[in-house]
Coordinates of C-alpha atoms in Angstrom, one line a residue:
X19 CA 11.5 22.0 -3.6
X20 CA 10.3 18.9 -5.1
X21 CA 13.1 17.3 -7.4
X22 CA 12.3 15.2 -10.7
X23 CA 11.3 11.8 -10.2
X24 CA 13.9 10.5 -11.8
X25 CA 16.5 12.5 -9.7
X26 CA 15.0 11.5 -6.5
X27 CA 15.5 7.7 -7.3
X28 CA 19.1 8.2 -8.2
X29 CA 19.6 10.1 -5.0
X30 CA 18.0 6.9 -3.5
X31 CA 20.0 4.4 -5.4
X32 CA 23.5 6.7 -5.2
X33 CA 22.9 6.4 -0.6
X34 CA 22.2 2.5 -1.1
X35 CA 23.6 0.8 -3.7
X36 CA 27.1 0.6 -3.3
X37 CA 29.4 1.2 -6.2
X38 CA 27.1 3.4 -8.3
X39 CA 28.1 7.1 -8.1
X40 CA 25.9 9.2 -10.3
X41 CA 26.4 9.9 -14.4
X42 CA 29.9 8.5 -14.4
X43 CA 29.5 5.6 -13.3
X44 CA 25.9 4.9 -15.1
X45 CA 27.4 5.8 -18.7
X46 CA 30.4 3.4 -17.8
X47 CA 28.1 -0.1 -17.0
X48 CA 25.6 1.1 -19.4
X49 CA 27.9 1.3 -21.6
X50 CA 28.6 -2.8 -21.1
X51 CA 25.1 -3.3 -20.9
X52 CA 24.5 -2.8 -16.9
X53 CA 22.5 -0.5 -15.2
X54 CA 22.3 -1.2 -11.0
X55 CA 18.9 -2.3 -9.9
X56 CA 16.7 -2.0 -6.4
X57 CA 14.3 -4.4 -5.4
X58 CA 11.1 -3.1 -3.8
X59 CA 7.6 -4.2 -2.6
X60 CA 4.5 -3.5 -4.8
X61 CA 2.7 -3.4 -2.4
X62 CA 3.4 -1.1 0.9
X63 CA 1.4 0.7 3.3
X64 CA 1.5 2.4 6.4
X65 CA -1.4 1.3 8.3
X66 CA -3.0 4.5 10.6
X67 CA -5.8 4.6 13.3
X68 CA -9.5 5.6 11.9
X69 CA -10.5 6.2 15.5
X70 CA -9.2 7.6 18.4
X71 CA -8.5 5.2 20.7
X72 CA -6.2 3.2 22.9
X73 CA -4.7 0.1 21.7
X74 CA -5.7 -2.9 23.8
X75 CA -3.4 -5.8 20.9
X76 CA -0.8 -5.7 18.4
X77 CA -0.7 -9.0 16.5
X78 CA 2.5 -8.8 14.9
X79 CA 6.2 -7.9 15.8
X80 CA 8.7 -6.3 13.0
X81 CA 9.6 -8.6 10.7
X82 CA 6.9 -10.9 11.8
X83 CA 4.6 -12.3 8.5
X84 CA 0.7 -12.2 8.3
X85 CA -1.7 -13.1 6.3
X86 CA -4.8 -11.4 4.4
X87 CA -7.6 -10.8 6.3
X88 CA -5.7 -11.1 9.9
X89 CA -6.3 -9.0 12.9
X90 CA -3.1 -6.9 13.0
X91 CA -4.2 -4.5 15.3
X92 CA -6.8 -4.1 18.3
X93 CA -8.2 -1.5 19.7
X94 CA -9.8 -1.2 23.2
X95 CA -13.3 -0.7 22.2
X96 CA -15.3 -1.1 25.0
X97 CA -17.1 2.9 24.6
X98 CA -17.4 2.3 20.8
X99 CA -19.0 -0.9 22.1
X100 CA -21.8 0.3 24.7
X101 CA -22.5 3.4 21.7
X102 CA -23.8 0.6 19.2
X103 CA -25.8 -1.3 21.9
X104 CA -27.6 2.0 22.7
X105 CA -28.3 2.6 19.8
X106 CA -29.7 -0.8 18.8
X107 CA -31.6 0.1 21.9
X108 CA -33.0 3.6 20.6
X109 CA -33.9 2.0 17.2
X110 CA -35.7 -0.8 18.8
X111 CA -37.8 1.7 21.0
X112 CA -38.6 3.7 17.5
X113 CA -39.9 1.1 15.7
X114 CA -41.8 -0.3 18.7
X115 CA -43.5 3.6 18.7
X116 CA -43.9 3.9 14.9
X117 CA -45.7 0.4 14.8
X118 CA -47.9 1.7 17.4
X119 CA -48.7 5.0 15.8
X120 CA -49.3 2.8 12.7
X121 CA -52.1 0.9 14.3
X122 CA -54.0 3.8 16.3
X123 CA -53.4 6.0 12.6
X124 CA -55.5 2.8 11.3
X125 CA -58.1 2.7 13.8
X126 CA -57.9 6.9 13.3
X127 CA -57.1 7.2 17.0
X128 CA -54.0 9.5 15.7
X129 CA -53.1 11.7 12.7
X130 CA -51.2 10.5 9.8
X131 CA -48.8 13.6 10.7
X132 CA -48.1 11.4 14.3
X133 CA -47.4 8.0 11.9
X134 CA -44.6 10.0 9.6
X135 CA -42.8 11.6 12.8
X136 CA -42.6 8.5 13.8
X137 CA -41.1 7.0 11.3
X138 CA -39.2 9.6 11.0
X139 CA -37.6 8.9 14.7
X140 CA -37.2 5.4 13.3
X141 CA -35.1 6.5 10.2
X142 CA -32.8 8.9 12.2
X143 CA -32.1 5.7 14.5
X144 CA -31.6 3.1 11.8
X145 CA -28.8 5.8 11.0
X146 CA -27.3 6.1 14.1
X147 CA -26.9 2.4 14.5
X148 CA -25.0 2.2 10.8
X149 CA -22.4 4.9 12.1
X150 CA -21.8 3.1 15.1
X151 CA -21.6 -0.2 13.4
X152 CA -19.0 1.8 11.5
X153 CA -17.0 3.2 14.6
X154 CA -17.0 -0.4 16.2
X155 CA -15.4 -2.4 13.2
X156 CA -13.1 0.2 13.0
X157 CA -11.8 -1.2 16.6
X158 CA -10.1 -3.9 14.3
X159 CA -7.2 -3.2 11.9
X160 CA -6.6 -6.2 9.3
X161 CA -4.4 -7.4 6.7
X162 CA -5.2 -5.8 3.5
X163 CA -2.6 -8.3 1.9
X164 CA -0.3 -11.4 2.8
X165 CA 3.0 -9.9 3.9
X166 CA 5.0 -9.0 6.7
X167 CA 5.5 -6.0 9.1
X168 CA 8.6 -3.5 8.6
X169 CA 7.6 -1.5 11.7
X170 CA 6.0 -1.0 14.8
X171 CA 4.9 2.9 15.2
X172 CA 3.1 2.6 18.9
X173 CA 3.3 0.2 21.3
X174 CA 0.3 -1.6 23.3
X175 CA -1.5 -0.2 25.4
X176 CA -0.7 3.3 24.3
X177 CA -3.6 6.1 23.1
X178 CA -3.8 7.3 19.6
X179 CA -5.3 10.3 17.6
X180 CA -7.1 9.0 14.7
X181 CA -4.9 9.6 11.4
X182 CA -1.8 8.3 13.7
X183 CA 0.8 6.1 11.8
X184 CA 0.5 2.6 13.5
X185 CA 2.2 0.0 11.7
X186 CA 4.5 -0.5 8.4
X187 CA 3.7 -3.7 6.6
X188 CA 4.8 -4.9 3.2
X189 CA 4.1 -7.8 0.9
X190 CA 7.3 -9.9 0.7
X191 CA 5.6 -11.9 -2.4
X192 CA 4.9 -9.5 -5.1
X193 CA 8.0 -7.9 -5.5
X194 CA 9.2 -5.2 -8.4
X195 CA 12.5 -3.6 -9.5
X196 CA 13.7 -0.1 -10.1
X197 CA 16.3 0.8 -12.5
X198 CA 18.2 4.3 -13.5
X199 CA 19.2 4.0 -17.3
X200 CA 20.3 6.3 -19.8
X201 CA 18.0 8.2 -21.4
X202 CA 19.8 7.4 -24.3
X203 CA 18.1 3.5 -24.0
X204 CA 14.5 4.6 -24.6
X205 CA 15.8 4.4 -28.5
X206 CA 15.6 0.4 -27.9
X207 CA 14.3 -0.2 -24.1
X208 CA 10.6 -1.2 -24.2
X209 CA 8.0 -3.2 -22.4
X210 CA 8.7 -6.8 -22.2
X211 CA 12.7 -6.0 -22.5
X212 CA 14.8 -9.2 -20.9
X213 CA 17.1 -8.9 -18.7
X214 CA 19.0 -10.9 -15.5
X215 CA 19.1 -9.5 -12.1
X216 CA 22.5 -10.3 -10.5
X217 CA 21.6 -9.9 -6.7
X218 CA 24.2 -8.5 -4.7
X219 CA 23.2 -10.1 -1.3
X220 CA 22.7 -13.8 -2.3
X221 CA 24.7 -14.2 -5.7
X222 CA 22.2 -15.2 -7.7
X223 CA 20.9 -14.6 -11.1
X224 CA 17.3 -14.0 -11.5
X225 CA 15.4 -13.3 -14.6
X226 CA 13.7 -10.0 -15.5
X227 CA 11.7 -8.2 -18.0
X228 CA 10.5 -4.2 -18.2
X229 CA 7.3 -2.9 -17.3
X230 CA 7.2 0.6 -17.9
X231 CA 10.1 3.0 -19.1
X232 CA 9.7 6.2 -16.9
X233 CA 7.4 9.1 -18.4
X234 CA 10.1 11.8 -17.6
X235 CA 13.6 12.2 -18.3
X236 CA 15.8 13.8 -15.5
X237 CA 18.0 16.4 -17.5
X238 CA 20.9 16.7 -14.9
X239 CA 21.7 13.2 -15.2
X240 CA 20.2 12.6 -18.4
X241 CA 19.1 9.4 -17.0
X242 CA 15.3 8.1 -16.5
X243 CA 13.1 5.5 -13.9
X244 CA 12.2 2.1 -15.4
X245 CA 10.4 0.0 -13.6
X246 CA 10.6 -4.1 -14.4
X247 CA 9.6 -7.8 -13.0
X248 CA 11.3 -10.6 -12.1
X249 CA 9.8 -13.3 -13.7
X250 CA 8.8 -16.7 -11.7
X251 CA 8.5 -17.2 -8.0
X252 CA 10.2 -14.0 -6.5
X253 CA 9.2 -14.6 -3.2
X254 CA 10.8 -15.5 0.1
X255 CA 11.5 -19.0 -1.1
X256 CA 13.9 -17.5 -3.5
X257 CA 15.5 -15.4 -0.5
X258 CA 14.5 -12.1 -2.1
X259 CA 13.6 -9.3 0.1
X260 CA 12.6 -5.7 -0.9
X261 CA 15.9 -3.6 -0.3
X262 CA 18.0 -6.0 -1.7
X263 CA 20.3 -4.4 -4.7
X264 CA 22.3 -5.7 -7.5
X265 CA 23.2 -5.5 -11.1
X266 CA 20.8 -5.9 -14.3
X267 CA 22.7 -7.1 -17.3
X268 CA 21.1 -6.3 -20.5
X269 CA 22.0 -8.5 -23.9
X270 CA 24.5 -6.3 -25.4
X271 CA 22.7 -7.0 -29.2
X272 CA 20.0 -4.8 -27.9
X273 CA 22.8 -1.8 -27.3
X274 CA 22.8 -2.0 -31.1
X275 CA 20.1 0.2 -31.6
X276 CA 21.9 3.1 -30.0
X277 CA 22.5 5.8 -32.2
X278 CA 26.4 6.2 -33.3
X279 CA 28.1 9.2 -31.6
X280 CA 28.8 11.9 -33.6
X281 CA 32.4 12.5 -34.5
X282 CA 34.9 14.9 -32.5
X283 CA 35.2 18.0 -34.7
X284 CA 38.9 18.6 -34.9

C-alpha cells in the first residue's frame, strides 16, 4: 500500500529530524511560525549498467566529487571492442561489392536486381556498425552532472547484468529543501514566500523562499509537502550537505492571514 505523498515525507522527517514528532508537535512550532525543514539534492541518480559486462575501473570512491562529463565508470570492453572492428570490416567489404556491382551494372555486365542487393548488403552493415558503435560507448559511464558519489554498488573487477545498480551520485551544488506545514498555511503560503533556514548541524541561518506548495493535502495529519530554495551560494562552500536538517522560521506577520478559530461552543 502506497501512502500519500505527504505522509511518506512526514514519516521521513519524523525518523530523521530530531525533535519533530508528528501533528503535535507541527501545530505547536507552526503555531510560532516554524515548520522543520530537510535539505536534499536536486539532482540524484543511481547510475546502472546498459551492458552486461565486467567492470575493468571505478573512478570515484564514496564521498569522492566529480565533475560533468567524467569517466565514473569503466567497463572491460575488449568483446564489445573486436564486435565494432568486425563490423567496420563487413561494411567495408559491402561497399567494396556494391561499387563493383555498380560499375559491371554500367557496363551491363550484371542486372540492376544484382546492384540493389548489393546495396542492400551495404545498408544492413552500415547498421550493424551503428549498434555496435552504440554497445562500445556504452563501455564508459560518465558524469551527467558535477557532484559527488553517495555509494559504491559493485566493486572492480566484478561482472554485472545490464539494468544492475552501480553507483549513487548526487550534486552537492544545487541543493533544495522540503518542508511539512499545515495545511492550514496554504491560506497565505505561496511561491516566492521568505523564509530563514536555521541549520541544525552548522548553526547558521540561511535564507529561503517557496517553490511549490504540495498539490495534495495528507488528511491524517492535515499537513502538506512544500518544497523551497535557499537563496545564494548553497553549495559546499557554505558547508551544506543534502541530509542536513533544521528549523524554517516564517515572519509571523504572514500567520495573519490564518483564519480565526471558531469559538468553543459551551
Amino acid at each position: 500500500m502506497i501512502r500519500p505523498v505527504a505522509a511518506a515525507v512526514a514519516a521521513a522527517l519524523a525518523a530523521t529530524l530530531p525533535g519533530w514528532a508528528g501533528g503535535a508537535a507541527l501545530a505547536q512550532d507552526a503555531a510560532q511560525g516554524q515548520v522543520r525543514a530537510l535539505v536534499e539534492a536536486k539532482r540524484h541518480a543511481v547510475l546502472s549498467a546498459e551492458i552486461p559486462g565486467r567492470i575493468a575501473r571505478l573512478g570515484v570512491e564514496a564521498g569522492q566529487g566529480f565533475k560533468a562529463g567524467e569517466v565514473l565508470i569503466a567497463f572491460d570492453c575488449a568483446s564489445y571492442q573486436a564486435e565494432l572492428d568486425a563490423a567496420r570490416a563487413q561494411l567495408n567489404a559491402a561497399e567494396v561489392t556494391a561499387r563493383v556491382n555498380r560499375k559491371l551494372n554500367s557496363l551491363r555486365s550484371i542486372g540492376e536486381a544484382e546492384v540493389q542487393l548489393a546495396e542492400a548488403k551495404a545498408q544492413v552493415a552500415r547498421a550493424d556498425v551503428r549498434k555496435y558503435d552504440v554497445q562500445a560507448k556504452r563501455c564508459e559511464i560518465r558524469a551527467p552532472f558535477d557532484g559527488r558519489a553517495v555509494e559504491r554498488r559493485i566493486q572492480e573487477h566484478e561482472s554485472v547484468p545490464a539494468g544492475a545498480p552501480l553507483l549513487e551520485i548526487l550534486s552537492d551544488r544545487d541543493l533544495k529543501v522540503e518542508l511539512i506545514v499545515p495545511s492550514s498555511w496554504l491560506v497565505w503560503l505561496k511561491p516566492g514566500q521568505r523564509f530563514d533556514l536555521r541549520v541544525d548541524e552548522t548553526g547558521a541561518s540561511l535564507p529561503g523562499e517557496v517553490v511549490q506548495p504540495g498539490a495534495k493535502v495528507d488528511p491524517a495529519s492535515q499537513s502538506v509537502k512544500v518544497t523551497a530554495r535557499l537563496l545564494g551560494d548553497n553549495g559546499p562552500a557554505t558547508g551544506l550537505t543534502a541530509g542536513m536538517s533544521g528549523t524554517a522560521v516564517f515572519p509571523l506577520q504572514a500567520l495573519s492571514s490564518l483564519p480565526a478559530k471558531p469559538a468553543a461552543t459551551p
